[in-house]
mmCIF file of C-alpha atoms in Angstrom:
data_model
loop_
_atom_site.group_PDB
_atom_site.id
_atom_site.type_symbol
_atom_site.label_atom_id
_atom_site.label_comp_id
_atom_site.label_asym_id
_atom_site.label_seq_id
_atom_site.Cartn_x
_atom_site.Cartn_y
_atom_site.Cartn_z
ATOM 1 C CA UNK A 1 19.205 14.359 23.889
ATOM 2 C CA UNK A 2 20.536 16.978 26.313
ATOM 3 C CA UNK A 3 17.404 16.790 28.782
ATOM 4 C CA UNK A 4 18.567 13.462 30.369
ATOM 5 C CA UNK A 5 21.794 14.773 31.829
ATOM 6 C CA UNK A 6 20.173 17.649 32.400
ATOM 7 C CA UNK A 7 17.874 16.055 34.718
ATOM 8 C CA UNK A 8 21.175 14.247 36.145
ATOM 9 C CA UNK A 9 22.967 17.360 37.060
ATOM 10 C CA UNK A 10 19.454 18.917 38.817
ATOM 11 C CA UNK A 11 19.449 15.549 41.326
ATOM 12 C CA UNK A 12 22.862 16.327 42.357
ATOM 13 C CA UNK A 13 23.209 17.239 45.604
ATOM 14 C CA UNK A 14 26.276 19.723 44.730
ATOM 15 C CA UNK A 15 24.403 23.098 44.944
ATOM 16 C CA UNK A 16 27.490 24.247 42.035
ATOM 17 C CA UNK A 17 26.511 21.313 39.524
ATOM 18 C CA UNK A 18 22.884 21.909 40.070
ATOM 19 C CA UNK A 19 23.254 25.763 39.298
ATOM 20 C CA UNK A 20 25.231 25.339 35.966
ATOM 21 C CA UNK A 21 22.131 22.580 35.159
ATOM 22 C CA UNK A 22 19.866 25.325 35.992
ATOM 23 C CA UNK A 23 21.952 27.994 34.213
ATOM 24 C CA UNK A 24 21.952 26.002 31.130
ATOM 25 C CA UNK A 25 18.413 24.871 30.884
ATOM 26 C CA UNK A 26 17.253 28.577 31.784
ATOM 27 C CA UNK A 27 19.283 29.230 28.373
ATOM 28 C CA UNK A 28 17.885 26.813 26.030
ATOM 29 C CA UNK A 29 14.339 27.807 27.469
ATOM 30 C CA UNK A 30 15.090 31.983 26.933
ATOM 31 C CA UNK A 31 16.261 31.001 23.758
ATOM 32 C CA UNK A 32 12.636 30.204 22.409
ATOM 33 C CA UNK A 33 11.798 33.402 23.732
ATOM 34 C CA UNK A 34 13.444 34.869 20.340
ATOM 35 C CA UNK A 35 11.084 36.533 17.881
ATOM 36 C CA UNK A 36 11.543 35.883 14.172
ATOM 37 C CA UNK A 37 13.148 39.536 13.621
ATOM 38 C CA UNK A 38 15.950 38.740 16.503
ATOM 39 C CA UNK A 39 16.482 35.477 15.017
ATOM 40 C CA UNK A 40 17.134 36.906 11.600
ATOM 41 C CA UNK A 41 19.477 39.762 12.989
ATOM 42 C CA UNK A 42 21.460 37.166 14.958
ATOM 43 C CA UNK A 43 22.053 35.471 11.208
ATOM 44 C CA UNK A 44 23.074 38.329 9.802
ATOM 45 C CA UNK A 45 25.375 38.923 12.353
ATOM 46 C CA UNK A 46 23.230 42.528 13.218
ATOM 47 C CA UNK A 47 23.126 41.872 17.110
ATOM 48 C CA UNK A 48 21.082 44.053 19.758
ATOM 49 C CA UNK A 49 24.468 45.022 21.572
ATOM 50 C CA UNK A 50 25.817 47.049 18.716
ATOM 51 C CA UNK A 51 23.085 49.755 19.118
ATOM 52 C CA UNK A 52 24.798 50.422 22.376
ATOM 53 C CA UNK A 53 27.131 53.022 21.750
ATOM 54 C CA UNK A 54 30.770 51.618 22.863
ATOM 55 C CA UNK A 55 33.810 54.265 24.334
ATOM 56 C CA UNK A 56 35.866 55.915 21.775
ATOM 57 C CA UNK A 57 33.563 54.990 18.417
ATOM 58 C CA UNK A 58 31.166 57.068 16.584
ATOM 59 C CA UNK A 59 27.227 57.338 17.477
ATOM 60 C CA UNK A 60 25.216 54.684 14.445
ATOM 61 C CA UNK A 61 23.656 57.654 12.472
ATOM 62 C CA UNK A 62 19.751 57.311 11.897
ATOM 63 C CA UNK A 63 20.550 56.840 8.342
ATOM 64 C CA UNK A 64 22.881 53.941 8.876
ATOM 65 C CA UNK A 65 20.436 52.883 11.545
ATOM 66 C CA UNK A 66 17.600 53.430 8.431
ATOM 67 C CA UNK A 67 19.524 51.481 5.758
ATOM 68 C CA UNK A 68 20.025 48.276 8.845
ATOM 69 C CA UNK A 69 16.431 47.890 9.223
ATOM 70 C CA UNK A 70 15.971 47.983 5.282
ATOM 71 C CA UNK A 71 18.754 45.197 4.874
ATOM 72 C CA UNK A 72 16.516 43.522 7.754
ATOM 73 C CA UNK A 73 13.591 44.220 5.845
ATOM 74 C CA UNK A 74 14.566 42.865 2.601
ATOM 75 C CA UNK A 75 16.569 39.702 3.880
ATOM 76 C CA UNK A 76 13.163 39.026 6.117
ATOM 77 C CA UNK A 77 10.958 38.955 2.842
ATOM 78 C CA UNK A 78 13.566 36.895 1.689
ATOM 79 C CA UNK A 79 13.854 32.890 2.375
ATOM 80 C CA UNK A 80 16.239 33.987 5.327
ATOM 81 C CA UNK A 81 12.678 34.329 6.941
ATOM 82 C CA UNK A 82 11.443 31.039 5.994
ATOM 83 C CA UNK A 83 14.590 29.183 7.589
ATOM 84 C CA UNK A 84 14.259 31.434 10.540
ATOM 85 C CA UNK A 85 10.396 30.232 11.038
ATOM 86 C CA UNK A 86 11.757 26.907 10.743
ATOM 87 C CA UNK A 87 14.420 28.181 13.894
ATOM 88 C CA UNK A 88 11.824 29.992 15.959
ATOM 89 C CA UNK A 89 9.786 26.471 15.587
ATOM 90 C CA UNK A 90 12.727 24.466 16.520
ATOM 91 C CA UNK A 91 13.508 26.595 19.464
ATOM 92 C CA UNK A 92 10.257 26.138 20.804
ATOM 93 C CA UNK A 93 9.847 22.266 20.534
ATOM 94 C CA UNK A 94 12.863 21.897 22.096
ATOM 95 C CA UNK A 95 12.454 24.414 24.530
ATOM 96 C CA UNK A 96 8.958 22.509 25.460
ATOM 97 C CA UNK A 97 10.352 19.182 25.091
ATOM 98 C CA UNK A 98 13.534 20.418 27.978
ATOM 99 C CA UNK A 99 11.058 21.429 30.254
ATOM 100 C CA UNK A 100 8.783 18.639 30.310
ATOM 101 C CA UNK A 101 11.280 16.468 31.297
ATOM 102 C CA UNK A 102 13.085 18.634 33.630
ATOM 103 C CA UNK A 103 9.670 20.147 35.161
ATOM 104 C CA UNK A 104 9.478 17.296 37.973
ATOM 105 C CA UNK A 105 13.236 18.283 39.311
ATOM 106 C CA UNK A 106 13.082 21.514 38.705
ATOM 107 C CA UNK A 107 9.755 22.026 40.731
ATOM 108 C CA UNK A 108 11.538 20.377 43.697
ATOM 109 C CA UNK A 109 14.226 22.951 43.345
ATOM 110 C CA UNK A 110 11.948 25.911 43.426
ATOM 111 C CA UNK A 111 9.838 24.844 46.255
ATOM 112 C CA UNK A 112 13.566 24.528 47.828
ATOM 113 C CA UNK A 113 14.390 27.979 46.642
ATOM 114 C CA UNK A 114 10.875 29.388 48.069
ATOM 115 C CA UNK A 115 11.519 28.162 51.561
ATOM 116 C CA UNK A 116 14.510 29.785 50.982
ATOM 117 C CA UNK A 117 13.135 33.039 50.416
ATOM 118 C CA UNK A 118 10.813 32.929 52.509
ATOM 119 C CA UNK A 119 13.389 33.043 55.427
ATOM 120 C CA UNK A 120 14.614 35.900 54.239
ATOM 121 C CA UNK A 121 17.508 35.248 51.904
ATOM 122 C CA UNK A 122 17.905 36.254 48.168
ATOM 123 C CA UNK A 123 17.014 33.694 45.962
ATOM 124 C CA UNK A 124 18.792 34.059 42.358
ATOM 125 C CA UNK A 125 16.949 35.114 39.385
ATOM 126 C CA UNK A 126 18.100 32.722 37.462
ATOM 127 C CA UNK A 127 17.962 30.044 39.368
ATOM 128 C CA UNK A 128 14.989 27.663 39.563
ATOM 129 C CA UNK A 129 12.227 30.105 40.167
ATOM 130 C CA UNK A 130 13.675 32.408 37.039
ATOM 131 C CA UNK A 131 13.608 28.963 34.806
ATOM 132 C CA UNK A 132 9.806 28.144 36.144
ATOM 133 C CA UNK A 133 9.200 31.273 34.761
ATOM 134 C CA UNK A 134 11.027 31.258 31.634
ATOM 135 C CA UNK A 135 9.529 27.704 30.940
ATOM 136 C CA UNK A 136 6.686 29.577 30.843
ATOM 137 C CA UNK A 137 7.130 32.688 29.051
ATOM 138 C CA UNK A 138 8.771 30.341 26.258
ATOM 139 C CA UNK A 139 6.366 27.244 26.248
ATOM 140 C CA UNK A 140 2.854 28.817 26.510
ATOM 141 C CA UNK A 141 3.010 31.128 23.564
ATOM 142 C CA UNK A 142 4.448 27.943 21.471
ATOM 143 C CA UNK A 143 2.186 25.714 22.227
ATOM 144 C CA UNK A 144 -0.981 28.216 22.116
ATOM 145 C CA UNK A 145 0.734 30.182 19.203
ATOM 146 C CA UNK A 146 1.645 26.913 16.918
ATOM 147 C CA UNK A 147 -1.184 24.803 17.707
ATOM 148 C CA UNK A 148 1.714 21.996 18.467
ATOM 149 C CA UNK A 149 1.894 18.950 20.226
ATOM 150 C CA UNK A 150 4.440 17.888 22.661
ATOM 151 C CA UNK A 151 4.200 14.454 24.184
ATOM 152 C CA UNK A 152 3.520 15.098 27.487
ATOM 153 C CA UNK A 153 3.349 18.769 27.559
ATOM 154 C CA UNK A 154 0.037 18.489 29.601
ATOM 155 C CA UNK A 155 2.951 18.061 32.468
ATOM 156 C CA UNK A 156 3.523 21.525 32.537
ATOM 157 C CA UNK A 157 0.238 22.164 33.462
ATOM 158 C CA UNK A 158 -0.576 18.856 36.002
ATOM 159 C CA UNK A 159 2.555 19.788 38.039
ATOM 160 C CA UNK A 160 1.763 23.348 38.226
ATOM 161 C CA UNK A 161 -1.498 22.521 40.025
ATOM 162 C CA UNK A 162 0.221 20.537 43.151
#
């Protein structure tokens, strides 16, 4: 399980370590942010960067751009969308299950990061107050949306509250 060292890395005192901890976990938790359709396009290899027109190669026509979301379409309706249910699940238990053991750290290094702020210096997006909020944003909706269980999700909550 990668939550123990995770936890690890947070109670070092090397503000480096405890970034790339924070980095990391911010990562596995914005990766249950995915919807079902990004999962599927990110199997297909179809990712959201290649909309962005690069130097030097052609504009994606709106018919090429029509026949991509078809091929989406039909591989969705397919049991590509069944596995990537299964994904979008997976992402989310572990997602929950990463943040309920790293919630007691990682609220110690966002009060840190507060104080921080608070006297005036930028406090990194990413960094424990962005993965507070991304614990959030990717835990609520699962375990509202999915009617799931994780042992000792009611953490998430509790902490919050102190």
């Amino acid at each position: 399980e990668i939550a123990g060292p995770l936890v690890e890395y947070l109670s070092l005192k090397d503000p480096q370590e405890q970034r790339v901890a924070v980095v990391f976990s911010y990562a596995v938790l914005d990766g249950a942010t995915w919807t079902l359709d990004k999962i599927i396009k990110f199997r297909l290899g179809l990712s959201e960067s290649q909309n962005v027109q690069q130097m030097g190669k052609k504009k994606q026509s709106s018919k090429s751009k029509k026949r991509q979301k078809d091929l989406v379409g039909k591989k969705m309706a397919e049991t590509t969308a069944n596995d990537a249910g299964a994904e979008l699940r997976a992402r989310g238990d572990v997602a929950c299950r990463v943040a309920t053991i790293i919630w007691p750290k990682l609220l110690i290094l966002c009060k840190e990061a507060l104080l921080v702020a608070e006297s005036g210096q930028d406090v990194d997006g990413e960094g424990p107050v962005g993965c507070v909020g991304c614990s959030a944003q990717a835990c609520l909706p699962f375990l509202l949306g999915n009617h799931e269980t994780v042992a000792d999700a009611d953490i998430l909550f509790r902490e919050g509250r102190a």
